[in-house]
DNA sequence: AAGTAAGCCAACCGCAGGGAT
DNA sequence: TATCCCTGCGGTTGGCTTACT
């Protein structure tokens, strides 16, 4: 599959990002922000197109991003939200703090879709996703193994990945490990109402959500309404039995 | 131990919507 | 009002990693 590049500009680099590129991008954004993606690559001295820079920041370098495996609560939330919203990954991501639309989309296609399919085919079976017993923890292993990927930026740039691996460290004060972390319904009703917008200048708060919900956009209003209503229903764990 | 198959994830592309001119 | 440009979104894919034979 060799598609034509998004822009015909020659000399623009493609493919995996190097640590140097990551550091350059992060440093530039920390200093100047990213109000203008179009001009950013040139200003930062990066031989990348604007879209590539933006995507790299949003999906990987943004400090608000939480790395690591999805918790069962997060997976359940994705399933529920997808049932309501469909493939509106960005909307779903907005309700999962620290998760990107791309990540959620990947998880859906690789794990959750199969999980749902298998659960539907076997109505009563405890069909846990027959995941390949891959590396015990992708993010953890990546973080711990400096030889795993020479281009893996979290090794050099992760200001948050090691600490906010669990929901607990980033959102709550439980102090327990990710394995032991317990989340109750009130937590999810609050958490899922939050909106994290890495595309903005920084971490957004519930004020943003309120503003967003109050925006004239009717479709989003409607979705927010139903999502909120759904969350308040406290039914987040209904699919955890699947 | 080597080869093959499958899973996973980062990154790319095209398109659509919104704002600016 | 029409057009252009920028940004964001969703779908898709290549390549790496891991498990299996």
XYZ file of C-alpha atoms (C1' of nucleotides) in Angstrom:
284
model
C 0.000 0.000 0.000
C 1.909 2.937 -1.163
C -0.452 5.780 -1.091
C 0.436 9.196 -2.255
C 1.690 11.367 0.552
C -0.693 13.854 2.074
C 1.340 16.684 0.706
C 3.549 16.727 -2.281
C 6.185 18.788 -0.627
C 9.457 17.126 -1.138
C 11.944 16.721 1.599
C 9.373 16.114 4.265
C 10.140 13.157 6.402
C 7.671 10.374 7.002
C 7.495 7.290 9.115
C 8.383 6.753 12.739
C 9.536 9.691 14.766
C 12.987 9.816 16.220
C 13.736 10.837 19.770
C 15.365 13.985 18.476
C 12.270 14.938 16.545
C 10.113 14.273 19.551
C 12.262 16.426 21.754
C 12.279 19.191 19.208
C 8.536 19.130 18.904
C 7.946 19.019 22.635
C 10.402 21.788 23.308
C 8.844 23.987 20.691
C 5.329 23.422 21.890
C 6.303 24.021 25.475
C 7.813 27.320 24.478
C 5.415 28.545 21.864
C 2.354 26.392 22.086
C 0.680 25.026 19.015
C -1.747 27.666 17.971
C -0.699 27.284 14.384
C 0.128 23.784 13.306
C 0.711 24.878 9.771
C 3.658 27.018 10.705
C 4.917 24.883 13.533
C 7.111 22.436 11.605
C 8.990 25.225 9.933
C 9.342 27.239 13.100
C 10.533 24.221 15.012
C 12.854 23.156 12.263
C 11.128 19.869 11.729
C 11.011 18.224 8.337
C 7.504 16.994 8.962
C 4.137 18.057 7.685
C 1.793 19.834 10.034
C -0.547 16.923 10.272
C 2.198 14.597 11.260
C 3.343 16.951 13.993
C -0.140 17.405 15.299
C -0.831 13.703 15.322
C 2.418 12.932 17.052
C 1.660 15.452 19.754
C -1.943 14.483 20.297
C -1.422 10.757 20.217
C 1.897 10.419 21.889
C 3.728 13.421 23.224
C 1.010 15.314 24.977
C 1.838 15.064 28.687
C -1.785 14.443 29.552
C -1.771 11.150 27.761
C -1.911 8.130 29.927
C 0.082 5.185 28.720
C -0.453 1.593 29.602
C -3.101 -1.014 29.392
C -6.732 -0.130 29.578
C -8.444 -1.062 32.780
C -11.515 -3.223 32.624
C -13.521 -0.200 33.670
C -12.158 1.772 30.780
C -12.874 -1.046 28.392
C -16.399 -1.316 29.663
C -16.829 2.389 29.284
C -15.642 2.217 25.704
C -18.063 -0.556 24.941
C -20.926 1.338 26.458
C -20.016 4.589 24.807
C -19.515 2.928 21.478
C -22.924 1.358 21.759
C -24.361 4.820 22.211
C -22.141 6.897 20.004
C -20.861 4.578 17.357
C -17.483 5.286 15.827
C -17.227 8.738 17.323
C -13.833 8.019 18.713
C -12.995 11.561 19.595
C -16.208 11.898 21.559
C -15.514 8.674 23.359
C -11.952 9.734 24.020
C -13.157 12.975 25.511
C -14.786 10.958 28.232
C -11.819 8.787 28.987
C -9.223 10.988 30.612
C -5.803 10.551 29.161
C -6.863 8.325 26.317
C -6.663 9.317 22.686
C -9.141 8.594 19.968
C -6.509 6.670 18.077
C -5.721 4.520 21.080
C -9.359 3.840 21.779
C -9.942 3.025 18.162
C -7.073 0.559 18.220
C -8.291 -1.057 21.409
C -11.734 -1.363 19.997
C -10.631 -3.054 16.834
C -8.080 -5.314 18.464
C -9.767 -6.268 21.730
C -13.224 -5.059 22.423
C -14.856 -5.842 19.132
C -13.759 -9.431 19.361
C -14.765 -9.519 22.972
C -18.236 -8.370 22.118
C -18.497 -10.714 19.178
C -17.492 -13.684 21.229
C -19.799 -12.701 24.035
C -22.676 -12.392 21.638
C -21.981 -15.737 20.080
C -21.838 -17.386 23.438
C -24.536 -15.828 25.452
C -23.603 -17.423 28.709
C -19.965 -18.162 28.309
C -17.361 -16.194 30.222
C -15.549 -15.678 26.996
C -12.651 -13.651 28.046
C -10.926 -12.268 25.012
C -8.614 -14.907 23.765
C -5.838 -12.462 23.672
C -2.552 -13.682 22.644
C -0.579 -13.905 25.820
C 1.593 -11.148 24.656
C 3.953 -9.105 26.676
C 2.519 -8.815 30.154
C 2.215 -5.093 29.966
C 3.033 -3.330 26.792
C 3.633 0.044 28.266
C 5.412 -1.215 31.300
C 7.711 -3.414 29.338
C 8.408 -0.668 26.930
C 9.250 1.645 29.728
C 11.418 -0.833 31.449
C 13.273 -2.124 28.483
C 15.447 0.525 26.981
C 16.480 -1.775 24.201
C 13.019 -2.512 22.979
C 12.758 0.350 20.597
C 15.372 2.915 19.790
C 12.693 5.290 18.653
C 10.397 4.837 21.541
C 9.933 8.303 22.883
C 8.431 7.422 26.176
C 11.843 6.303 27.223
C 13.240 9.731 26.936
C 10.252 11.944 27.117
C 7.771 10.260 29.329
C 7.038 12.730 31.997
C 3.790 11.105 32.792
C 3.733 7.577 31.572
C 5.491 6.097 34.519
C 3.433 7.922 37.044
C 0.019 7.980 35.568
C -0.052 4.462 34.351
C -2.898 3.802 36.673
C -6.065 5.755 36.960
C -5.306 6.036 40.588
C -2.247 8.158 40.266
C -3.661 10.573 37.791
C -7.177 10.925 39.001
C -7.536 9.731 42.483
C -5.695 9.583 45.693
C -6.129 5.974 46.523
C -2.458 5.265 46.413
C -3.050 1.683 45.506
C -1.387 -0.071 42.630
C -3.129 -0.410 39.303
C -3.809 -4.038 39.986
C -5.580 -3.267 43.180
C -7.225 -0.103 42.094
C -10.913 -0.111 42.713
C -13.289 2.274 41.028
C -16.802 2.787 42.134
C -19.696 4.112 40.158
C -19.404 7.593 41.509
C -15.870 7.731 40.268
C -16.937 6.878 36.766
C -19.884 9.154 36.729
C -17.529 11.958 37.580
C -14.593 10.886 35.540
C -16.483 10.203 32.391
C -18.034 13.586 32.556
C -14.621 15.083 32.304
C -13.210 16.118 29.034
C -9.557 15.890 28.311
C -8.496 17.821 25.325
C -4.920 17.370 24.377
C -5.461 19.332 21.249
C -5.969 22.404 23.299
C -3.417 24.268 25.250
C -3.575 21.989 28.183
C -5.638 19.874 30.479
C -9.213 20.860 30.344
C -11.508 20.832 33.249
C -15.143 20.314 33.829
C -15.585 23.971 33.012
C -14.706 23.104 29.492
C -17.220 20.353 29.521
C -19.845 22.711 30.734
C -18.961 25.139 28.032
C -18.911 22.375 25.533
C -22.225 21.079 26.633
C -23.604 24.539 26.456
C -22.371 25.077 22.980
C -24.932 25.568 20.287
C -23.915 22.358 18.587
C -27.092 20.433 18.852
C -25.814 17.002 18.025
C -23.106 17.203 20.621
C -25.566 18.542 23.110
C -27.767 15.646 22.486
C -24.982 13.157 22.792
C -23.680 14.765 25.931
C -27.101 14.657 27.385
C -27.511 10.983 26.727
C -24.029 10.185 27.829
C -24.489 12.071 31.045
C -27.825 10.479 31.607
C -26.375 7.115 30.935
C -23.495 7.656 33.271
C -25.791 8.820 35.995
C -27.677 5.660 35.599
C -24.717 3.972 37.159
C -24.741 1.139 34.776
C -21.118 1.206 33.909
C -20.397 -2.275 35.056
C -23.191 -4.067 33.358
C -20.923 -5.430 30.681
C -18.136 -6.382 32.965
C -19.804 -9.726 33.207
C -19.231 -10.361 29.562
C 16.131 -23.138 16.802
C 13.876 -21.506 12.843
C 9.990 -20.296 10.227
C 5.275 -18.781 10.061
C 1.069 -16.670 11.598
C -1.328 -13.462 14.201
C -1.700 -9.424 17.140
C -0.789 -4.855 18.123
C 0.174 -0.039 17.526
C 2.012 4.151 15.419
C 1.380 6.734 11.557
C -0.614 7.840 7.195
C -4.444 9.307 4.132
C -8.646 11.531 2.515
C -12.604 13.965 3.782
C -15.551 17.231 6.228
C -16.486 21.264 8.928
C -15.558 25.815 10.382
C -13.333 30.172 10.248
C -11.014 33.804 7.677
C -10.660 36.627 3.712
C -21.637 34.862 -1.053
C -17.869 32.231 -2.623
C -13.457 30.487 -2.024
C -9.442 29.123 0.453
C -7.028 27.366 4.329
C -6.552 25.056 8.625
C -7.844 21.736 11.907
C -9.843 17.591 13.428
C -11.817 13.026 12.624
C -12.313 8.304 11.197
C -10.598 4.578 8.327
C -6.742 2.065 6.871
C -2.165 0.148 6.609
C 2.933 -1.205 7.343
C 6.032 -2.900 10.264
C 7.409 -4.660 14.574
C 6.668 -8.011 18.297
C 5.127 -12.174 20.148
C 3.152 -16.746 20.107
C 2.701 -20.945 17.895
C 4.195 -25.002 15.121
